Amino acid sequence: MQWQDLAAVIRIQAEAYVDEILETDEVIHTRFAQTPDSSWVVEREGEVYGYLVGYHSALGDVTPWGFEFTHKPQANTLYLHDLAISQSAKGFGLGHLVVNHALAEARQRQLEHAALVSVQNSKVFWEKLGFVCCDELTQAQQQNLATYSGPAFYMARPIIA
């Protein structure tokens, strides 16, 4: 992802998410400034069709909705915070493509796990990529999970070398 991609990222986010979980342009810009090395786009001929934003975290830590984040010291997990694909590119496997790319990079960075919060009925999508629900969260992390609109599930998977 590059700075010039952020307008497309904001547009795709608006296509992909319900209003209750749209994040502000300011939050998106700040996150990219903090974690450009774990922010990816899927593009063809210069047009962005999807994106994935993550950061280095610890297994079991849930980012509350709308909060800023940055890479954490002593991280062991790639936290996949936001994946969205343009409506015009749905059904071409771009979500799987960008997630698998991110997992390969996480493996190279020697991270042990990947984790995320599944929203908007995306649980089956993530299960196909090897993620499983993690129900054993601390009370504080359960409260963070509760900041997401609708059913939300904290999911994780190992990153196998």
CSV table of C-alpha atoms in Angstrom, one decimal:
chain,number,residue,atom,x,y,z
A,1,MET,CA,0.0,0.0,0.0
A,2,GLN,CA,1.2,3.5,-0.8
A,3,TRP,CA,-0.2,6.9,0.3
A,4,GLN,CA,-1.8,7.4,-3.1
A,5,ASP,CA,-3.9,4.2,-2.5
A,6,LEU,CA,-5.7,5.6,0.5
A,7,ALA,CA,-8.5,7.2,-1.4
A,8,ALA,CA,-9.3,3.9,-3.0
A,9,VAL,CA,-9.0,2.1,0.4
A,10,ILE,CA,-11.6,4.6,1.8
A,11,ARG,CA,-13.9,4.0,-1.2
A,12,ILE,CA,-13.6,0.2,-0.9
A,13,GLN,CA,-14.2,0.3,2.8
A,14,ALA,CA,-17.5,2.3,2.2
A,15,GLU,CA,-18.6,-0.4,-0.3
A,16,ALA,CA,-17.7,-3.3,1.9
A,17,TYR,CA,-18.9,-2.4,5.4
A,18,VAL,CA,-22.1,-1.4,7.0
A,19,ASP,CA,-22.2,2.2,8.3
A,20,GLU,CA,-21.8,1.2,12.0
A,21,ILE,CA,-18.3,-0.1,11.4
A,22,LEU,CA,-17.0,2.4,8.9
A,23,GLU,CA,-13.8,3.9,10.2
A,24,THR,CA,-12.9,7.6,9.7
A,25,ASP,CA,-10.5,8.8,7.0
A,26,GLU,CA,-8.3,10.1,9.8
A,27,VAL,CA,-8.1,6.7,11.5
A,28,ILE,CA,-7.2,5.0,8.2
A,29,HIS,CA,-4.5,7.6,7.4
A,30,THR,CA,-3.0,7.3,10.9
A,31,ARG,CA,-3.0,3.5,10.8
A,32,PHE,CA,-1.2,3.4,7.5
A,33,ALA,CA,1.4,5.9,8.8
A,34,GLN,CA,2.0,3.6,11.7
A,35,THR,CA,2.1,0.3,9.9
A,36,PRO,CA,3.0,0.7,6.2
A,37,ASP,CA,4.9,-2.5,6.1
A,38,SER,CA,1.8,-4.6,7.0
A,39,SER,CA,-0.6,-2.8,4.7
A,40,TRP,CA,-1.3,-4.3,1.3
A,41,VAL,CA,-3.4,-3.6,-1.7
A,42,VAL,CA,-4.6,-5.8,-4.6
A,43,GLU,CA,-4.3,-3.9,-7.8
A,44,ARG,CA,-4.4,-4.4,-11.5
A,45,GLU,CA,-3.1,-1.9,-14.0
A,46,GLY,CA,-2.8,0.7,-11.3
A,47,GLU,CA,-6.4,0.3,-10.0
A,48,VAL,CA,-6.9,-0.8,-6.4
A,49,TYR,CA,-9.5,-3.6,-6.0
A,50,GLY,CA,-8.9,-4.6,-2.4
A,51,TYR,CA,-6.8,-4.1,0.7
A,52,LEU,CA,-5.6,-5.7,3.9
A,53,VAL,CA,-4.3,-3.7,6.9
A,54,GLY,CA,-2.6,-5.4,9.9
A,55,TYR,CA,0.0,-4.9,12.5
A,56,HIS,CA,2.3,-7.0,14.8
A,57,SER,CA,0.6,-7.8,18.0
A,58,ALA,CA,0.2,-10.5,20.7
A,59,LEU,CA,-2.1,-13.5,20.5
A,60,GLY,CA,-5.2,-12.7,22.5
A,61,ASP,CA,-5.1,-8.9,22.2
A,62,VAL,CA,-8.2,-7.5,20.5
A,63,THR,CA,-8.0,-4.0,19.0
A,64,PRO,CA,-11.2,-2.1,19.9
A,65,TRP,CA,-13.2,-0.8,16.9
A,66,GLY,CA,-12.0,2.6,15.7
A,67,PHE,CA,-8.8,2.7,17.8
A,68,GLU,CA,-5.4,3.5,16.3
A,69,PHE,CA,-2.7,0.9,16.4
A,70,THR,CA,0.9,0.4,15.8
A,71,HIS,CA,3.3,-2.6,15.9
A,72,LYS,CA,3.8,-3.9,19.4
A,73,PRO,CA,7.2,-4.8,20.8
A,74,GLN,CA,7.7,-8.5,21.4
A,75,ALA,CA,4.9,-9.3,18.9
A,76,ASN,CA,4.2,-12.9,18.0
A,77,THR,CA,1.1,-12.4,15.9
A,78,LEU,CA,0.0,-10.7,12.7
A,79,TYR,CA,-3.3,-9.1,13.6
A,80,LEU,CA,-5.3,-8.7,10.4
A,81,HIS,CA,-7.5,-5.7,11.3
A,82,ASP,CA,-9.2,-4.8,8.0
A,83,LEU,CA,-9.7,-6.7,4.8
A,84,ALA,CA,-12.1,-5.4,2.1
A,85,ILE,CA,-12.5,-6.2,-1.6
A,86,SER,CA,-14.3,-3.9,-4.1
A,87,GLN,CA,-17.8,-5.0,-5.2
A,88,SER,CA,-16.5,-5.0,-8.8
A,89,ALA,CA,-13.9,-7.7,-7.9
A,90,LYS,CA,-15.9,-10.0,-5.7
A,91,GLY,CA,-15.7,-13.7,-6.5
A,92,PHE,CA,-12.2,-13.7,-8.0
A,93,GLY,CA,-10.4,-15.0,-4.9
A,94,LEU,CA,-8.6,-11.7,-4.2
A,95,GLY,CA,-9.3,-11.9,-0.4
A,96,HIS,CA,-7.7,-15.3,-0.2
A,97,LEU,CA,-4.8,-14.0,-2.4
A,98,VAL,CA,-4.0,-11.0,-0.2
A,99,VAL,CA,-4.4,-12.9,3.1
A,100,ASN,CA,-2.1,-15.7,1.9
A,101,HIS,CA,0.5,-13.1,0.8
A,102,ALA,CA,0.3,-11.4,4.3
A,103,LEU,CA,0.7,-14.8,6.0
A,104,ALA,CA,3.8,-15.6,3.9
A,105,GLU,CA,5.3,-12.2,4.9
A,106,ALA,CA,4.4,-12.9,8.6
A,107,ARG,CA,6.2,-16.3,8.3
A,108,GLN,CA,9.3,-14.5,7.0
A,109,ARG,CA,9.1,-12.1,9.9
A,110,GLN,CA,9.0,-15.1,12.2
A,111,LEU,CA,5.5,-14.3,13.7
A,112,GLU,CA,3.9,-17.4,15.1
A,113,HIS,CA,0.2,-16.6,14.7
A,114,ALA,CA,-2.3,-14.6,12.8
A,115,ALA,CA,-5.5,-13.3,14.4
A,116,LEU,CA,-8.4,-11.1,13.6
A,117,VAL,CA,-12.0,-10.1,14.5
A,118,SER,CA,-14.5,-11.5,12.1
A,119,VAL,CA,-17.5,-9.2,11.4
A,120,GLN,CA,-20.4,-9.1,8.9
A,121,ASN,CA,-20.8,-12.9,8.6
A,122,SER,CA,-17.3,-13.4,7.4
A,123,LYS,CA,-16.6,-16.3,9.8
A,124,VAL,CA,-16.8,-19.0,7.1
A,125,PHE,CA,-14.4,-17.1,4.9
A,126,TRP,CA,-11.8,-17.0,7.7
A,127,GLU,CA,-12.4,-20.7,8.6
A,128,LYS,CA,-11.6,-21.6,5.0
A,129,LEU,CA,-8.2,-20.0,5.6
A,130,GLY,CA,-7.6,-22.0,8.8
A,131,PHE,CA,-8.8,-19.6,11.4
A,132,VAL,CA,-10.7,-20.8,14.4
A,133,CYS,CA,-12.7,-19.0,17.1
A,134,CYS,CA,-10.9,-18.3,20.3
A,135,ASP,CA,-13.3,-18.1,23.2
A,136,GLU,CA,-10.8,-17.8,26.0
A,137,LEU,CA,-10.3,-14.1,26.1
A,138,THR,CA,-9.7,-12.0,29.2
A,139,GLN,CA,-12.6,-9.8,30.4
A,140,ALA,CA,-10.8,-6.7,29.0
A,141,GLN,CA,-10.3,-8.4,25.6
A,142,GLN,CA,-14.0,-9.5,25.6
A,143,GLN,CA,-14.9,-5.8,26.2
A,144,ASN,CA,-12.8,-4.8,23.3
A,145,LEU,CA,-14.5,-7.4,21.1
A,146,ALA,CA,-17.9,-6.0,22.2
A,147,THR,CA,-17.0,-2.7,20.6
A,148,TYR,CA,-17.7,-4.2,17.1
A,149,SER,CA,-21.2,-4.0,15.7
A,150,GLY,CA,-23.2,-7.2,15.2
A,151,PRO,CA,-21.8,-10.7,15.8
A,152,ALA,CA,-18.0,-10.5,16.1
A,153,PHE,CA,-15.6,-13.4,16.7
A,154,TYR,CA,-12.0,-13.3,17.7
A,155,MET,CA,-10.3,-15.8,15.5
A,156,ALA,CA,-6.7,-17.1,15.2
A,157,ARG,CA,-4.5,-19.6,13.5
A,158,PRO,CA,-0.9,-20.7,13.7
A,159,ILE,CA,1.6,-19.6,11.0
A,160,ILE,CA,3.4,-22.8,10.0
A,161,ALA,CA,7.0,-22.4,8.8
